[in-house]
Amino acid sequence: MTGLPARLGYGAAGLAGLLLLAEAVPRLGLVDERFLPPATVVLGTLAGQLATAELWIALAETLRGWAIGLALAFCAAVGAGVLIGVVPGLRALTNSTVEFLRPIPSVALVPLATLLFGPSLGSTLLLVVYAAFWQVLIQVLYGVAAVDAVAYDTARSYGLSAWSRIRHLVWPTALPYVMTGLRLAAAVAFILAVTAELVIGSPGLGAEIQIAQSSGAVPSVYALIVLSGLVGIAVNAAVRLLERRVLAWHPAVRSEVAA
């Protein structure tokens, strides 16, 4: 068994092993069931919650904050990255600023977000946009820097406008980097969306986890965490599918699909 069937088989086997372990540990008394319910209890709780409208509303709120924040960060980062990479001297001028701002953890902005927006969508967007922006920007800068200097000078010597050089030379070269940045940013954006809801209380899955924890509903806490993980997997799979479609012409993607 090779290729995709093998990966799916190994993935299913790993998931089954994890579920068996999560079921056996509390059942055998290795961990108190009050703190770690068996997997069947958690999954049963999740199934029950999926039948309620409240959970789907919370999930929609989380996905809305994730999608809007990711879109804003992506557009801003692509525009800024191409501009910084193309304009002579601008990369050197902004390098120190980028290196200063990029390492600041997004969670450090929680007090600012709370002060400005309170427990609302605005707080989620502030954290999501800040975290996702740097993931995309750095990749765009790498992509623009990868453009062949000889090809760029040749295009300029033939009289191609700046827009034509960006469209026909810079963008195709940078696109694989851009898609890598989008894939990284999508995962980070989802993590920050749930974090903002959990810490600040913005509507969404994170807020539901906090409410369940405060009320002592331990199985519900684990059920919501499992749901968050499943949504995260779905988000990553969707972005990877988009990446393959956008880069279907790229040799690396073709070889990956063939394998």
Short mmCIF file of C-alpha atoms in Angstrom, two decimals:
data_model
loop_
_atom_site.label_atom_id
_atom_site.label_comp_id
_atom_site.label_asym_id
_atom_site.label_seq_id
_atom_site.Cartn_x
_atom_site.Cartn_y
_atom_site.Cartn_z
CA MET A 1 0.00 0.00 0.00
CA THR A 2 1.58 3.24 -1.18
CA GLY A 3 0.68 6.86 -1.83
CA LEU A 4 -2.58 8.33 -0.60
CA PRO A 5 -4.15 5.03 0.59
CA ALA A 6 -1.10 4.37 2.74
CA ARG A 7 -1.22 7.83 4.31
CA LEU A 8 -4.93 7.50 5.01
CA GLY A 9 -4.42 4.03 6.48
CA TYR A 10 -1.63 5.15 8.77
CA GLY A 11 -3.64 8.22 9.79
CA ALA A 12 -6.70 6.12 10.64
CA ALA A 13 -4.58 3.66 12.61
CA GLY A 14 -2.97 6.49 14.57
CA LEU A 15 -6.35 8.05 15.35
CA ALA A 16 -7.77 4.69 16.47
CA GLY A 17 -4.77 4.17 18.75
CA LEU A 18 -5.23 7.62 20.28
CA LEU A 19 -8.94 6.98 20.93
CA LEU A 20 -8.18 3.62 22.54
CA LEU A 21 -5.59 5.24 24.77
CA ALA A 22 -7.96 8.07 25.74
CA GLU A 23 -10.61 5.49 26.58
CA ALA A 24 -8.33 3.13 28.52
CA VAL A 25 -6.45 5.63 30.70
CA PRO A 26 -9.45 6.85 32.73
CA ARG A 27 -11.20 3.47 32.65
CA LEU A 28 -8.15 1.81 34.23
CA GLY A 29 -8.00 4.44 36.94
CA LEU A 30 -4.69 5.89 35.80
CA VAL A 31 -6.35 9.31 35.70
CA ASP A 32 -9.45 10.42 37.58
CA GLU A 33 -12.45 10.45 35.23
CA ARG A 34 -13.49 13.77 36.74
CA PHE A 35 -10.48 15.38 35.05
CA LEU A 36 -10.15 13.18 31.95
CA PRO A 37 -13.44 11.58 30.85
CA PRO A 38 -13.21 8.50 28.59
CA ALA A 39 -13.18 9.11 24.86
CA THR A 40 -16.67 7.64 24.46
CA VAL A 41 -18.06 10.14 26.98
CA VAL A 42 -16.35 13.06 25.25
CA LEU A 43 -17.53 12.00 21.80
CA GLY A 44 -21.05 11.41 23.11
CA THR A 45 -21.07 14.89 24.63
CA LEU A 46 -19.82 16.35 21.35
CA ALA A 47 -22.55 14.54 19.41
CA GLY A 48 -25.15 15.97 21.75
CA GLN A 49 -23.77 19.50 21.42
CA LEU A 50 -23.71 19.25 17.64
CA ALA A 51 -27.48 18.89 17.78
CA THR A 52 -27.84 22.33 19.41
CA ALA A 53 -28.09 25.62 17.57
CA GLU A 54 -25.86 27.37 20.12
CA LEU A 55 -22.80 25.36 19.11
CA TRP A 56 -23.24 26.08 15.42
CA ILE A 57 -23.69 29.79 16.15
CA ALA A 58 -20.46 29.78 18.17
CA LEU A 59 -18.64 27.89 15.41
CA ALA A 60 -19.92 30.39 12.83
CA GLU A 61 -18.64 33.28 14.97
CA THR A 62 -15.19 31.68 15.21
CA LEU A 63 -15.01 31.01 11.48
CA ARG A 64 -16.20 34.54 10.71
CA GLY A 65 -13.45 36.09 12.82
CA TRP A 66 -10.91 33.70 11.30
CA ALA A 67 -11.95 34.34 7.69
CA ILE A 68 -12.23 38.13 7.92
CA GLY A 69 -8.97 38.46 9.86
CA LEU A 70 -7.10 36.15 7.50
CA ALA A 71 -8.41 37.99 4.43
CA LEU A 72 -7.41 41.39 5.82
CA ALA A 73 -3.96 40.17 6.85
CA PHE A 74 -3.36 38.42 3.52
CA CYS A 75 -4.29 41.41 1.36
CA ALA A 76 -2.28 43.83 3.48
CA ALA A 77 0.77 41.56 3.66
CA VAL A 78 0.84 40.80 -0.08
CA GLY A 79 0.54 44.47 -0.97
CA ALA A 80 3.17 45.55 1.55
CA GLY A 81 5.50 42.67 0.70
CA VAL A 82 5.48 43.31 -3.04
CA LEU A 83 5.93 47.05 -2.51
CA ILE A 84 8.83 46.59 -0.08
CA GLY A 85 10.47 44.00 -2.30
CA VAL A 86 10.15 45.92 -5.56
CA VAL A 87 10.95 49.51 -4.54
CA PRO A 88 14.75 49.94 -4.35
CA GLY A 89 16.03 50.59 -0.84
CA LEU A 90 12.68 50.08 0.85
CA ARG A 91 13.61 46.58 2.06
CA ALA A 92 16.68 47.91 3.88
CA LEU A 93 14.72 50.88 5.22
CA THR A 94 11.96 48.74 6.75
CA ASN A 95 14.02 45.72 7.81
CA SER A 96 14.67 46.92 11.37
CA THR A 97 10.99 47.80 11.87
CA VAL A 98 9.84 44.40 10.61
CA GLU A 99 12.34 42.56 12.78
CA PHE A 100 11.21 44.57 15.82
CA LEU A 101 7.47 44.10 15.37
CA ARG A 102 7.41 40.51 14.08
CA PRO A 103 8.53 38.75 17.30
CA ILE A 104 5.94 40.50 19.48
CA PRO A 105 3.47 37.76 20.56
CA SER A 106 -0.07 38.47 19.49
CA VAL A 107 -1.37 37.54 22.94
CA ALA A 108 0.61 40.50 24.30
CA LEU A 109 -1.97 42.67 22.51
CA VAL A 110 -4.84 41.20 24.54
CA PRO A 111 -4.98 44.17 26.98
CA LEU A 112 -4.98 46.60 24.06
CA ALA A 113 -7.67 44.64 22.23
CA THR A 114 -9.80 44.50 25.37
CA LEU A 115 -9.38 48.23 25.93
CA LEU A 116 -10.24 49.16 22.35
CA PHE A 117 -12.99 46.71 21.47
CA GLY A 118 -13.99 44.74 24.57
CA PRO A 119 -15.38 41.20 24.14
CA SER A 120 -16.35 41.63 20.50
CA LEU A 121 -15.34 40.65 16.98
CA GLY A 122 -12.97 43.63 16.84
CA SER A 123 -10.74 42.11 19.53
CA THR A 124 -10.56 38.83 17.63
CA LEU A 125 -9.70 40.63 14.39
CA LEU A 126 -6.93 42.65 16.01
CA LEU A 127 -5.14 39.54 17.25
CA VAL A 128 -5.79 37.47 14.13
CA VAL A 129 -4.67 40.16 11.69
CA TYR A 130 -1.51 40.93 13.64
CA ALA A 131 -0.48 37.29 13.91
CA ALA A 132 -1.34 36.29 10.33
CA PHE A 133 0.14 39.41 8.71
CA TRP A 134 3.73 38.53 9.55
CA GLN A 135 3.39 34.94 8.38
CA VAL A 136 2.42 36.12 4.90
CA LEU A 137 4.66 39.18 4.73
CA ILE A 138 7.90 37.28 5.40
CA GLN A 139 7.07 34.70 2.74
CA VAL A 140 6.19 37.40 0.20
CA LEU A 141 9.52 39.12 0.86
CA TYR A 142 11.34 35.84 0.29
CA GLY A 143 9.38 35.28 -2.90
CA VAL A 144 10.13 38.72 -4.34
CA ALA A 145 13.80 38.32 -3.42
CA ALA A 146 13.86 35.03 -5.37
CA VAL A 147 13.14 36.80 -8.68
CA ASP A 148 16.07 36.38 -11.04
CA ALA A 149 17.91 39.71 -11.22
CA VAL A 150 18.97 39.19 -14.83
CA ALA A 151 15.39 38.45 -15.93
CA TYR A 152 14.13 41.50 -14.01
CA ASP A 153 16.75 43.80 -15.60
CA THR A 154 15.99 42.35 -19.01
CA ALA A 155 12.28 43.02 -18.61
CA ARG A 156 13.01 46.58 -17.56
CA SER A 157 15.41 47.13 -20.47
CA TYR A 158 12.70 46.00 -22.89
CA GLY A 159 10.47 48.75 -21.56
CA LEU A 160 7.99 46.69 -19.54
CA SER A 161 6.11 48.85 -17.07
CA ALA A 162 6.43 48.29 -13.33
CA TRP A 163 2.96 46.70 -13.27
CA SER A 164 3.85 44.36 -16.16
CA ARG A 165 7.06 43.28 -14.40
CA ILE A 166 5.14 42.57 -11.22
CA ARG A 167 2.37 40.71 -13.04
CA HIS A 168 4.45 38.59 -15.40
CA LEU A 169 7.71 38.11 -13.50
CA VAL A 170 7.51 38.93 -9.80
CA TRP A 171 4.10 37.43 -9.06
CA PRO A 172 4.65 33.99 -10.70
CA THR A 173 7.97 33.66 -8.89
CA ALA A 174 6.58 34.74 -5.53
CA LEU A 175 3.30 32.80 -5.75
CA PRO A 176 4.60 29.54 -4.21
CA TYR A 177 5.96 31.56 -1.28
CA VAL A 178 2.67 33.44 -1.01
CA MET A 179 0.69 30.22 -0.80
CA THR A 180 3.06 28.88 1.85
CA GLY A 181 2.48 32.06 3.83
CA LEU A 182 -1.28 31.68 3.44
CA ARG A 183 -1.14 28.09 4.70
CA LEU A 184 0.90 29.10 7.75
CA ALA A 185 -1.26 32.15 8.39
CA ALA A 186 -4.50 30.17 8.18
CA ALA A 187 -3.44 27.88 11.02
CA VAL A 188 -2.11 30.74 13.15
CA ALA A 189 -5.25 32.81 12.50
CA PHE A 190 -7.51 30.00 13.70
CA ILE A 191 -5.44 29.52 16.85
CA LEU A 192 -5.58 33.24 17.63
CA ALA A 193 -9.31 33.41 16.93
CA VAL A 194 -10.01 30.72 19.53
CA THR A 195 -7.46 32.28 21.91
CA ALA A 196 -9.12 35.69 21.69
CA GLU A 197 -12.50 34.17 22.42
CA LEU A 198 -11.11 32.14 25.31
CA VAL A 199 -9.19 34.98 26.97
CA ILE A 200 -11.24 38.06 26.09
CA GLY A 201 -14.66 36.44 25.90
CA SER A 202 -15.44 37.29 22.28
CA PRO A 203 -18.31 35.16 20.91
CA GLY A 204 -17.20 31.80 19.52
CA LEU A 205 -15.83 28.39 20.41
CA GLY A 206 -13.28 29.83 22.82
CA ALA A 207 -15.98 31.58 24.82
CA GLU A 208 -17.99 28.33 24.94
CA ILE A 209 -14.94 26.51 26.30
CA GLN A 210 -14.52 29.15 28.98
CA ILE A 211 -18.20 28.93 29.97
CA ALA A 212 -18.04 25.13 30.16
CA GLN A 213 -14.88 25.29 32.27
CA SER A 214 -16.41 27.85 34.65
CA SER A 215 -19.50 25.68 35.13
CA GLY A 216 -17.46 22.53 35.79
CA ALA A 217 -18.73 20.72 32.68
CA VAL A 218 -15.49 18.83 32.04
CA PRO A 219 -16.81 16.55 29.25
CA SER A 220 -18.10 19.63 27.42
CA VAL A 221 -14.69 21.29 27.72
CA TYR A 222 -13.00 18.29 26.12
CA ALA A 223 -15.74 18.00 23.49
CA LEU A 224 -15.27 21.62 22.44
CA ILE A 225 -11.49 21.19 22.36
CA VAL A 226 -11.90 18.15 20.11
CA LEU A 227 -14.22 20.14 17.85
CA SER A 228 -11.67 22.96 17.67
CA GLY A 229 -9.02 20.45 16.63
CA LEU A 230 -11.26 18.97 13.95
CA VAL A 231 -12.05 22.42 12.57
CA GLY A 232 -8.34 23.23 12.56
CA ILE A 233 -7.64 20.08 10.54
CA ALA A 234 -10.41 20.99 8.10
CA VAL A 235 -9.03 24.52 7.73
CA ASN A 236 -5.54 23.23 7.00
CA ALA A 237 -6.86 20.65 4.50
CA ALA A 238 -8.92 23.30 2.69
CA VAL A 239 -5.96 25.67 2.38
CA ARG A 240 -3.69 22.85 1.17
CA LEU A 241 -6.29 21.95 -1.47
CA LEU A 242 -6.43 25.58 -2.57
CA GLU A 243 -2.63 25.66 -2.69
CA ARG A 244 -2.52 22.61 -4.95
CA ARG A 245 -5.10 24.09 -7.30
CA VAL A 246 -3.42 27.48 -7.52
CA LEU A 247 0.03 25.94 -8.01
CA ALA A 248 -1.06 23.08 -10.28
CA TRP A 249 1.47 24.34 -12.84
CA HIS A 250 4.38 24.23 -10.38
CA PRO A 251 6.78 21.25 -10.73
CA ALA A 252 6.87 20.63 -6.95
CA VAL A 253 3.06 20.28 -6.80
CA ARG A 254 2.98 18.07 -9.87
CA SER A 255 5.55 15.69 -8.38
CA GLU A 256 3.63 15.65 -5.06
CA VAL A 257 0.37 14.76 -6.82
CA ALA A 258 2.11 12.08 -8.89
CA ALA A 259 3.57 10.52 -5.73
#
